mmCIF file of C-alpha atoms in Angstrom:
data_model
loop_
_atom_site.group_PDB
_atom_site.id
_atom_site.type_symbol
_atom_site.label_atom_id
_atom_site.label_comp_id
_atom_site.label_asym_id
_atom_site.label_seq_id
_atom_site.Cartn_x
_atom_site.Cartn_y
_atom_site.Cartn_z
ATOM 1 C CA ASN A 1 -13.490 18.581 18.591
ATOM 2 C CA ASN A 2 -13.763 17.072 15.125
ATOM 3 C CA THR A 3 -16.309 18.274 12.576
ATOM 4 C CA PHE A 4 -16.877 14.942 10.819
ATOM 5 C CA ASP A 5 -19.137 11.974 11.506
ATOM 6 C CA ARG A 6 -17.359 9.507 9.198
ATOM 7 C CA ARG A 7 -13.720 8.586 8.742
ATOM 8 C CA VAL A 8 -11.641 6.547 6.308
ATOM 9 C CA ASN A 9 -8.483 4.457 6.706
ATOM 10 C CA ILE A 10 -6.494 3.481 3.608
ATOM 11 C CA ILE A 11 -3.833 0.848 4.223
ATOM 12 C CA ILE A 12 -1.298 -0.274 1.635
ATOM 13 C CA PHE A 13 0.731 -3.461 2.049
ATOM 14 C CA ASP A 14 3.539 -3.108 -0.477
ATOM 15 C CA GLU A 15 3.596 -5.944 -3.052
ATOM 16 C CA ALA A 16 0.779 -7.977 -1.438
ATOM 17 C CA ASP A 17 -0.404 -10.518 -3.983
ATOM 18 C CA TYR A 18 -4.005 -11.761 -3.957
ATOM 19 C CA ASP A 19 -3.333 -15.136 -5.588
ATOM 20 C CA PHE A 20 -0.382 -16.003 -3.370
ATOM 21 C CA ILE A 21 -2.292 -15.029 -0.206
ATOM 22 C CA THR A 22 -5.473 -16.937 -1.025
ATOM 23 C CA LEU A 23 -3.553 -20.034 -2.153
ATOM 24 C CA ASN A 24 -1.464 -20.087 1.027
ATOM 25 C CA THR A 25 -3.982 -18.946 3.649
ATOM 26 C CA LYS A 26 -4.134 -22.333 5.412
ATOM 27 C CA LYS A 27 -0.475 -23.219 4.944
ATOM 28 C CA LEU A 28 0.737 -19.933 6.450
ATOM 29 C CA LYS A 29 -2.102 -19.781 9.021
ATOM 30 C CA LEU A 30 -3.290 -16.336 7.993
ATOM 31 C CA ASN A 31 -5.976 -16.231 10.674
ATOM 32 C CA ASN A 32 -6.259 -12.454 10.887
ATOM 33 C CA PHE A 33 -6.628 -12.151 7.108
ATOM 34 C CA ASN A 34 -9.454 -14.706 7.270
ATOM 35 C CA LYS A 35 -11.073 -12.852 10.149
ATOM 36 C CA LEU A 36 -10.989 -9.622 8.160
ATOM 37 C CA MET A 37 -12.494 -11.327 5.088
ATOM 38 C CA GLU A 38 -15.331 -12.788 7.153
ATOM 39 C CA LYS A 39 -16.724 -9.340 7.996
ATOM 40 C CA SER A 40 -15.776 -7.306 4.947
ATOM 41 C CA LEU A 41 -16.457 -6.687 1.289
ATOM 42 C CA SER A 42 -13.754 -8.574 -0.634
ATOM 43 C CA PHE A 43 -12.887 -7.959 -4.290
ATOM 44 C CA THR A 44 -11.620 -11.175 -5.892
ATOM 45 C CA ASN A 45 -10.441 -9.589 -9.159
ATOM 46 C CA ALA A 46 -8.850 -6.252 -8.234
ATOM 47 C CA TYR A 47 -6.098 -4.721 -10.362
ATOM 48 C CA PRO A 48 -3.824 -1.817 -9.349
ATOM 49 C CA PRO A 49 -3.163 1.180 -11.651
ATOM 50 C CA GLY A 50 0.526 0.393 -12.127
ATOM 51 C CA LYS A 51 3.142 -2.337 -12.349
ATOM 52 C CA ASP A 52 5.243 -0.918 -9.527
ATOM 53 C CA THR A 53 5.087 1.572 -6.674
ATOM 54 C CA VAL A 54 6.120 4.636 -8.640
ATOM 55 C CA GLN A 55 3.308 4.087 -11.182
ATOM 56 C CA SER A 56 0.634 2.783 -8.868
ATOM 57 C CA ILE A 57 0.689 5.002 -5.778
ATOM 58 C CA PRO A 58 0.221 8.419 -7.459
ATOM 59 C CA ASN A 59 -2.540 6.965 -9.666
ATOM 60 C CA LEU A 60 -4.227 5.433 -6.626
ATOM 61 C CA LEU A 61 -4.052 8.680 -4.645
ATOM 62 C CA MET A 62 -5.131 10.884 -7.542
ATOM 63 C CA GLY A 63 -7.788 8.566 -8.966
ATOM 64 C CA GLU A 64 -6.006 8.280 -12.326
ATOM 65 C CA ASP A 65 -6.369 5.145 -14.444
ATOM 66 C CA GLY A 66 -2.651 4.589 -15.041
ATOM 67 C CA THR A 67 -2.594 5.262 -18.788
ATOM 68 C CA GLY A 68 -0.556 8.431 -18.355
ATOM 69 C CA THR A 69 2.972 8.895 -17.030
ATOM 70 C CA PHE A 70 4.514 10.489 -13.970
ATOM 71 C CA SER A 71 7.587 12.647 -14.381
ATOM 72 C CA TYR A 72 9.932 14.684 -12.226
ATOM 73 C CA ASP A 73 10.937 18.275 -12.842
ATOM 74 C CA ARG A 74 12.692 20.544 -10.338
ATOM 75 C CA LYS A 75 11.609 18.610 -7.272
ATOM 76 C CA LEU A 76 8.015 18.436 -8.455
ATOM 77 C CA VAL A 77 6.250 15.231 -9.457
ATOM 78 C CA TYR A 78 3.623 15.730 -12.139
ATOM 79 C CA PHE A 79 1.247 13.579 -14.136
ATOM 80 C CA LYS A 80 0.949 13.760 -17.919
ATOM 81 C CA LYS A 81 -1.838 12.283 -20.026
ATOM 82 C CA LYS A 82 -2.156 13.509 -23.614
ATOM 83 C CA HIS A 83 -2.449 17.289 -23.211
ATOM 84 C CA GLU A 84 -3.242 17.149 -19.506
ATOM 85 C CA LYS A 85 -0.681 17.962 -16.809
ATOM 86 C CA LYS A 86 -1.460 17.630 -13.115
ATOM 87 C CA ASN A 87 0.908 18.038 -10.168
ATOM 88 C CA PHE A 88 1.202 15.296 -7.568
ATOM 89 C CA THR A 89 0.077 17.445 -4.656
ATOM 90 C CA TYR A 90 -2.231 17.113 -1.691
ATOM 91 C CA GLU A 91 -4.992 19.021 -3.465
ATOM 92 C CA ASN A 92 -5.140 16.474 -6.302
ATOM 93 C CA THR A 93 -5.349 13.359 -4.111
ATOM 94 C CA PHE A 94 -8.184 11.696 -2.211
ATOM 95 C CA LEU A 95 -6.630 13.097 0.989
ATOM 96 C CA ASN A 96 -8.150 16.431 0.020
ATOM 97 C CA LEU A 97 -11.614 14.914 0.509
ATOM 98 C CA SER A 98 -11.103 15.539 4.217
ATOM 99 C CA LYS A 99 -12.873 18.622 5.541
ATOM 100 C CA LYS A 100 -9.594 19.957 6.932
ATOM 101 C CA ARG A 101 -5.971 19.353 6.001
ATOM 102 C CA ASP A 102 -5.172 19.002 9.715
ATOM 103 C CA ASN A 103 -7.536 16.014 9.868
ATOM 104 C CA VAL A 104 -5.302 13.918 7.581
ATOM 105 C CA GLY A 105 -2.509 11.639 8.805
ATOM 106 C CA ILE A 106 0.115 9.645 6.905
ATOM 107 C CA ILE A 107 2.614 6.984 7.891
ATOM 108 C CA ALA A 108 4.830 6.105 4.940
ATOM 109 C CA GLY A 109 7.171 3.160 5.177
ATOM 110 C CA ALA A 110 7.708 2.409 1.510
ATOM 111 C CA GLY A 111 7.603 3.907 -1.956
ATOM 112 C CA PRO A 112 11.157 5.209 -2.399
ATOM 113 C CA GLN A 113 10.215 7.247 -5.454
ATOM 114 C CA ILE A 114 7.089 8.725 -3.873
ATOM 115 C CA ILE A 115 8.254 10.617 -0.811
ATOM 116 C CA TYR A 116 4.907 11.285 0.845
ATOM 117 C CA CYS A 117 5.900 13.770 3.506
ATOM 118 C CA GLN A 118 7.954 15.822 1.049
ATOM 119 C CA TYR A 119 5.432 16.126 -1.763
ATOM 120 C CA LEU A 120 2.086 16.096 0.034
ATOM 121 C CA LYS A 121 3.137 18.477 2.813
ATOM 122 C CA ILE A 122 0.934 17.241 5.649
ATOM 123 C CA SER A 123 1.812 18.195 9.210
ATOM 124 C CA LEU A 124 0.733 14.832 10.648
ATOM 125 C CA CYS A 125 3.100 12.826 8.451
ATOM 126 C CA LYS A 126 5.709 10.345 9.668
ATOM 127 C CA ASP A 127 8.223 8.852 7.248
ATOM 128 C CA ILE A 128 9.531 5.685 8.886
ATOM 129 C CA SER A 129 11.312 4.435 5.775
ATOM 130 C CA ASN A 130 14.744 5.172 7.216
ATOM 131 C CA ASP A 131 13.871 3.026 10.210
ATOM 132 C CA ILE A 132 12.358 -0.099 8.747
ATOM 133 C CA SER A 133 12.736 -0.417 5.012
ATOM 134 C CA PHE A 134 14.592 1.479 2.313
ATOM 135 C CA LYS A 135 17.383 3.426 3.979
ATOM 136 C CA TYR A 136 18.079 5.460 0.873
ATOM 137 C CA ILE A 137 14.687 7.207 0.776
ATOM 138 C CA ASN A 138 15.872 10.376 2.497
ATOM 139 C CA LEU A 139 19.144 10.791 0.636
ATOM 140 C CA ASN A 140 19.639 14.043 -1.194
ATOM 141 C CA GLY A 141 16.537 14.415 -3.252
ATOM 142 C CA PHE A 142 14.378 12.687 -5.783
ATOM 143 C CA GLU A 143 16.940 12.626 -8.593
ATOM 144 C CA PHE A 144 19.500 10.741 -6.505
ATOM 145 C CA VAL A 145 16.898 8.233 -5.374
ATOM 146 C CA THR A 146 15.807 7.694 -8.965
ATOM 147 C CA SER A 147 19.393 7.195 -10.132
ATOM 148 C CA ILE A 148 19.886 4.522 -7.471
ATOM 149 C CA ILE A 149 16.710 2.736 -8.548
ATOM 150 C CA ASN A 150 17.771 2.818 -12.191
ATOM 151 C CA SER A 151 21.385 1.805 -11.670
ATOM 152 C CA ILE A 152 20.802 -0.997 -9.175
ATOM 153 C CA PHE A 153 17.442 -2.540 -9.883
ATOM 154 C CA LYS A 154 17.208 -2.271 -13.661
ATOM 155 C CA SER A 155 20.813 -3.275 -14.335
ATOM 156 C CA TYR A 156 20.810 -6.720 -12.813
ATOM 157 C CA LEU A 157 17.676 -7.414 -10.826
ATOM 158 C CA PHE A 158 16.633 -10.312 -13.045
ATOM 159 C CA ASP A 159 19.983 -10.964 -14.752
ATOM 160 C CA ILE A 160 21.458 -13.067 -11.973
ATOM 161 C CA GLU A 161 20.200 -15.480 -9.403
ATOM 162 C CA ARG A 162 17.898 -13.697 -6.941
ATOM 163 C CA GLN A 163 19.793 -14.823 -3.857
ATOM 164 C CA LYS A 164 23.027 -13.255 -5.117
ATOM 165 C CA THR A 165 21.155 -10.058 -5.918
ATOM 166 C CA ASP A 166 19.764 -9.991 -2.395
ATOM 167 C CA ILE A 167 23.247 -10.149 -0.926
ATOM 168 C CA LYS A 168 24.483 -7.299 -3.109
ATOM 169 C CA LEU A 169 21.450 -5.167 -2.271
ATOM 170 C CA MET A 170 21.803 -5.876 1.423
ATOM 171 C CA ARG A 171 25.442 -4.821 1.360
ATOM 172 C CA PHE A 172 24.732 -1.689 -0.642
ATOM 173 C CA LEU A 173 21.877 -0.576 1.588
ATOM 174 C CA ASP A 174 23.699 -1.484 4.794
ATOM 175 C CA LYS A 175 20.761 -3.564 5.982
ATOM 176 C CA LYS A 176 22.583 -5.510 8.703
ATOM 177 C CA LYS A 177 20.740 -4.688 11.903
ATOM 178 C CA SER A 178 20.594 -6.438 15.239
ATOM 179 C CA LYS A 179 17.597 -8.492 16.316
ATOM 180 C CA LYS A 180 16.797 -5.861 18.943
ATOM 181 C CA ASP A 181 16.840 -3.091 16.309
ATOM 182 C CA ASN A 182 14.511 -4.960 13.955
ATOM 183 C CA VAL A 183 11.991 -5.810 16.670
ATOM 184 C CA ASN A 184 11.995 -2.265 18.061
ATOM 185 C CA LEU A 185 11.605 -0.709 14.623
ATOM 186 C CA ASN A 186 8.583 -2.839 13.826
ATOM 187 C CA LYS A 187 7.073 -2.082 17.231
ATOM 188 C CA ASN A 188 7.612 1.596 16.477
ATOM 189 C CA LEU A 189 5.736 1.237 13.192
ATOM 190 C CA ASP A 190 2.879 -0.647 14.875
ATOM 191 C CA THR A 191 2.697 1.939 17.649
ATOM 192 C CA LEU A 192 2.563 4.842 15.200
ATOM 193 C CA ALA A 193 -0.063 3.086 13.079
ATOM 194 C CA THR A 194 -2.223 2.260 16.106
ATOM 195 C CA LYS A 195 -2.080 5.843 17.345
ATOM 196 C CA LEU A 196 -3.052 7.151 13.922
ATOM 197 C CA LEU A 197 -5.935 4.697 13.496
ATOM 198 C CA GLN A 198 -7.254 5.559 16.966
ATOM 199 C CA ASN A 199 -6.772 9.321 16.661
ATOM 200 C CA LYS A 200 -10.266 10.811 16.905
ATOM 201 C CA ASN A 201 -9.128 14.016 15.172
ATOM 202 C CA VAL A 202 -8.115 12.195 11.983
ATOM 203 C CA GLU A 203 -10.747 11.947 9.250
ATOM 204 C CA ILE A 204 -8.507 10.253 6.666
ATOM 205 C CA ALA A 205 -5.626 8.027 7.755
ATOM 206 C CA TYR A 206 -3.208 6.649 5.170
ATOM 207 C CA ILE A 207 -0.611 3.990 6.032
ATOM 208 C CA HIS A 208 1.850 2.414 3.591
ATOM 209 C CA TYR A 209 3.542 -0.620 5.143
ATOM 210 C CA PRO A 210 6.880 -1.615 3.538
ATOM 211 C CA TYR A 211 6.067 -5.321 3.446
ATOM 212 C CA PRO A 212 5.501 -7.970 2.082
ATOM 213 C CA HIS A 213 7.931 -6.294 -0.339
ATOM 214 C CA TYR A 214 11.524 -7.422 0.093
ATOM 215 C CA PRO A 215 13.618 -7.354 2.351
ATOM 216 C CA ASP A 216 12.576 -9.783 5.080
ATOM 217 C CA HIS A 217 15.212 -9.142 7.757
ATOM 218 C CA TYR A 218 12.726 -7.686 10.240
ATOM 219 C CA ALA A 219 10.147 -10.443 9.561
ATOM 220 C CA LYS A 220 12.716 -13.103 10.399
ATOM 221 C CA GLU A 221 13.558 -11.496 13.724
ATOM 222 C CA ILE A 222 9.957 -10.778 14.713
ATOM 223 C CA LEU A 223 8.423 -14.098 13.655
ATOM 224 C CA GLY A 224 11.408 -16.312 14.471
ATOM 225 C CA SER A 225 14.641 -16.966 12.630
ATOM 226 C CA ASN A 226 14.032 -20.732 12.724
ATOM 227 C CA LEU A 227 11.142 -20.489 10.253
ATOM 228 C CA LYS A 228 11.915 -22.152 6.921
ATOM 229 C CA GLN A 229 9.559 -20.242 4.630
ATOM 230 C CA ASP A 230 10.810 -18.194 1.685
ATOM 231 C CA TRP A 231 11.228 -14.440 2.127
ATOM 232 C CA TYR A 232 7.811 -13.599 0.655
ATOM 233 C CA SER A 233 5.917 -16.082 2.840
ATOM 234 C CA LEU A 234 7.608 -14.650 5.937
ATOM 235 C CA ASN A 235 6.568 -11.137 4.978
ATOM 236 C CA ILE A 236 3.004 -12.276 4.272
ATOM 237 C CA MET A 237 2.934 -13.778 7.785
ATOM 238 C CA LEU A 238 4.154 -10.454 9.170
ATOM 239 C CA MET A 239 1.398 -8.728 7.194
ATOM 240 C CA ASP A 240 -1.151 -11.051 8.808
ATOM 241 C CA LYS A 241 0.189 -10.183 12.263
ATOM 242 C CA THR A 242 -0.181 -6.506 11.387
ATOM 243 C CA ILE A 243 -3.763 -7.018 10.192
ATOM 244 C CA GLY A 244 -4.536 -8.360 13.674
ATOM 245 C CA ASN A 245 -3.336 -5.071 15.159
ATOM 246 C CA ILE A 246 -5.381 -3.137 12.605
ATOM 247 C CA LEU A 247 -8.554 -5.081 13.457
ATOM 248 C CA ARG A 248 -8.149 -4.208 17.128
ATOM 249 C CA SER A 249 -7.515 -0.553 16.287
ATOM 250 C CA ILE A 250 -10.623 -0.061 14.127
ATOM 251 C CA ASP A 251 -13.047 -1.800 16.475
ATOM 252 C CA ASP A 252 -14.398 1.453 17.936
ATOM 253 C CA LYS A 253 -18.036 1.868 16.819
ATOM 254 C CA LYS A 254 -18.401 5.462 18.053
ATOM 255 C CA ILE A 255 -17.727 6.864 14.588
ATOM 256 C CA LYS A 256 -18.655 5.274 11.264
ATOM 257 C CA THR A 257 -15.401 4.101 9.733
ATOM 258 C CA MET A 258 -14.476 2.595 6.390
ATOM 259 C CA THR A 259 -11.114 0.829 6.157
ATOM 260 C CA ILE A 260 -9.658 -0.119 2.757
ATOM 261 C CA ILE A 261 -6.784 -2.610 2.701
ATOM 262 C CA THR A 262 -5.010 -3.143 -0.609
ATOM 263 C CA SER A 263 -1.627 -3.120 -2.354
ATOM 264 C CA ASP A 264 0.229 -1.008 -4.888
ATOM 265 C CA HIS A 265 1.109 -4.052 -7.012
ATOM 266 C CA GLY A 266 1.230 -7.835 -6.876
ATOM 267 C CA LEU A 267 4.194 -10.168 -6.595
ATOM 268 C CA ARG A 268 6.852 -9.390 -9.215
ATOM 269 C CA PHE A 269 9.446 -12.035 -8.498
ATOM 270 C CA LEU A 270 10.037 -15.011 -6.270
ATOM 271 C CA LYS A 271 12.378 -17.548 -7.813
ATOM 272 C CA LYS A 272 12.159 -15.739 -11.136
ATOM 273 C CA GLU A 273 10.565 -12.659 -12.645
ATOM 274 C CA ILE A 274 6.757 -12.731 -12.825
ATOM 275 C CA LYS A 275 5.449 -10.999 -15.954
ATOM 276 C CA GLU A 276 1.764 -11.879 -16.033
ATOM 277 C CA ILE A 277 -1.000 -9.622 -14.752
ATOM 278 C CA ARG A 278 -1.311 -9.928 -10.971
ATOM 279 C CA ARG A 279 -4.345 -9.305 -8.798
ATOM 280 C CA VAL A 280 -4.057 -7.492 -5.486
ATOM 281 C CA PRO A 281 -6.133 -7.773 -2.314
ATOM 282 C CA TYR A 282 -8.858 -5.147 -2.108
ATOM 283 C CA ILE A 283 -10.868 -5.415 1.087
ATOM 284 C CA ILE A 284 -13.321 -2.858 2.423
ATOM 285 C CA ASN A 285 -14.418 -3.026 6.036
ATOM 286 C CA ILE A 286 -17.195 -0.805 7.369
ATOM 287 C CA ASN A 287 -17.281 -1.065 11.145
ATOM 288 C CA TYR A 288 -21.086 -1.192 11.358
ATOM 289 C CA ASP A 289 -21.659 -3.654 8.473
ATOM 290 C CA ASN A 290 -20.120 -7.026 9.319
ATOM 291 C CA LYS A 291 -21.927 -9.147 6.739
ATOM 292 C CA LYS A 292 -19.424 -10.896 4.464
ATOM 293 C CA LEU A 293 -19.776 -10.011 0.791
ATOM 294 C CA GLU A 294 -17.679 -10.877 -2.274
ATOM 295 C CA PHE A 295 -17.416 -8.833 -5.449
ATOM 296 C CA ASN A 296 -16.296 -11.167 -8.230
ATOM 297 C CA LYS A 297 -16.238 -8.865 -11.241
ATOM 298 C CA ASP A 298 -13.060 -7.146 -12.430
ATOM 299 C CA PHE A 299 -12.261 -3.929 -10.562
ATOM 300 C CA SER A 300 -9.565 -1.245 -10.929
ATOM 301 C CA THR A 301 -8.338 0.109 -7.615
ATOM 302 C CA PHE A 302 -7.814 3.659 -8.894
ATOM 303 C CA HIS A 303 -11.555 4.053 -8.220
ATOM 304 C CA THR A 304 -10.669 4.200 -4.508
ATOM 305 C CA LYS A 305 -10.973 8.002 -4.645
ATOM 306 C CA LYS A 306 -14.561 7.756 -5.889
ATOM 307 C CA ILE A 307 -15.509 5.229 -3.198
ATOM 308 C CA ILE A 308 -14.005 7.374 -0.437
ATOM 309 C CA GLN A 309 -15.830 10.434 -1.709
ATOM 310 C CA LYS A 310 -19.181 8.670 -1.749
ATOM 311 C CA PHE A 311 -18.657 7.248 1.737
ATOM 312 C CA LEU A 312 -17.733 10.621 3.240
ATOM 313 C CA ASN A 313 -20.749 12.178 1.473
ATOM 314 C CA ASN A 314 -23.071 9.599 3.071
ATOM 315 C CA GLU A 315 -23.882 8.104 -0.340
ATOM 316 C CA VAL A 316 -22.581 4.726 0.802
ATOM 317 C CA ILE A 317 -24.329 2.970 3.682
ATOM 318 C CA SER A 318 -23.484 -0.689 3.154
ATOM 319 C CA TYR A 319 -21.245 -3.110 1.263
ATOM 320 C CA LEU A 320 -24.048 -3.629 -1.225
ATOM 321 C CA ASP A 321 -23.980 0.092 -2.051
ATOM 322 C CA ILE A 322 -20.254 -0.136 -2.853
ATOM 323 C CA ALA A 323 -20.763 -3.269 -4.947
ATOM 324 C CA ASN A 324 -23.499 -1.547 -6.948
ATOM 325 C CA ILE A 325 -21.172 1.388 -7.629
ATOM 326 C CA ALA A 326 -18.208 -0.845 -8.513
ATOM 327 C CA LYS A 327 -20.047 -2.939 -11.098
ATOM 328 C CA ASN A 328 -20.547 0.102 -13.339
ATOM 329 C CA LEU A 329 -16.969 1.433 -13.186
ATOM 330 C CA PRO A 330 -14.479 0.989 -16.073
ATOM 331 C CA VAL A 331 -11.677 -1.544 -15.670
ATOM 332 C CA ILE A 332 -8.108 -1.160 -16.909
ATOM 333 C CA LYS A 333 -5.627 -3.974 -16.360
ATOM 334 C CA HIS A 334 -1.842 -3.912 -16.392
ATOM 335 C CA ASN A 335 -1.396 -4.755 -20.032
ATOM 336 C CA LYS A 336 -3.085 -1.490 -20.986
ATOM 337 C CA LEU A 337 -0.936 0.643 -18.706
ATOM 338 C CA SER A 338 2.058 2.751 -19.613
ATOM 339 C CA THR A 339 5.390 1.024 -19.102
ATOM 340 C CA ASP A 340 7.323 4.281 -18.525
#
């Protein structure tokens, strides 16, 4: 017996890039993405509050603009901005907008430096990272994870040809899995996500998919190993397949539901490092308002917390309401963010 009449789904596709997706929609046959856009509010100039996962995700969850820094001290992640210090905890995130902590659910399949289930302490929390993406996420603590990130990625990520780097990373992370394993792991993720999205006792559902971020070994097995696309295109196609499952899961009109689909950051490398500011998808679907609307002004996605709050407080009825709120909100792009 839930005590809420509205619910919110927040879905992150790691490293989904707005420009790449929109430029390749026809080529990659992203039919589900198009279907979602046709009945949603789409932001065409959305910018995340960080250049990578470790910057962006805490800012997104906490509603911070990204101009501060996140640090680690004695197994506690905290945010610093001038003289302000705020812990990365459940109470300081938009998850706390739920009426009850037990009405929040998380599935985390990415973000190796933001271990959701460890730091946010939610009972309905499933970390599938060991299954489908970064196997090192659950190794002994935050410091070890951080040391791996620093020693591997920063030392030679862009110093040598990407393909050679991929091979070294694959060997280090022991990513060689059978076709059966890859298919089953992705089915497991889809099953968990579907159950969470359809759970009538969940007021706020948060899902962080590990793709289209590298690697692409599961995309190849699921979509077909004979496909000739580059690794990022394959993962975008897998994302589109997943969006189809999401659309079917949120079709229930019995409770008013807002679903936000976005990314923690845009594409950072393909054949070479990408340094320019990248836009991310930011799509809001309200299950009772299916009139397509585009918001073409600049928008910073850290305002997600404010939008969720207004929706749960019945201050948002339609896409037009959200657009009217968004046009008056401050915008901060990547080049103004901390590089720590």
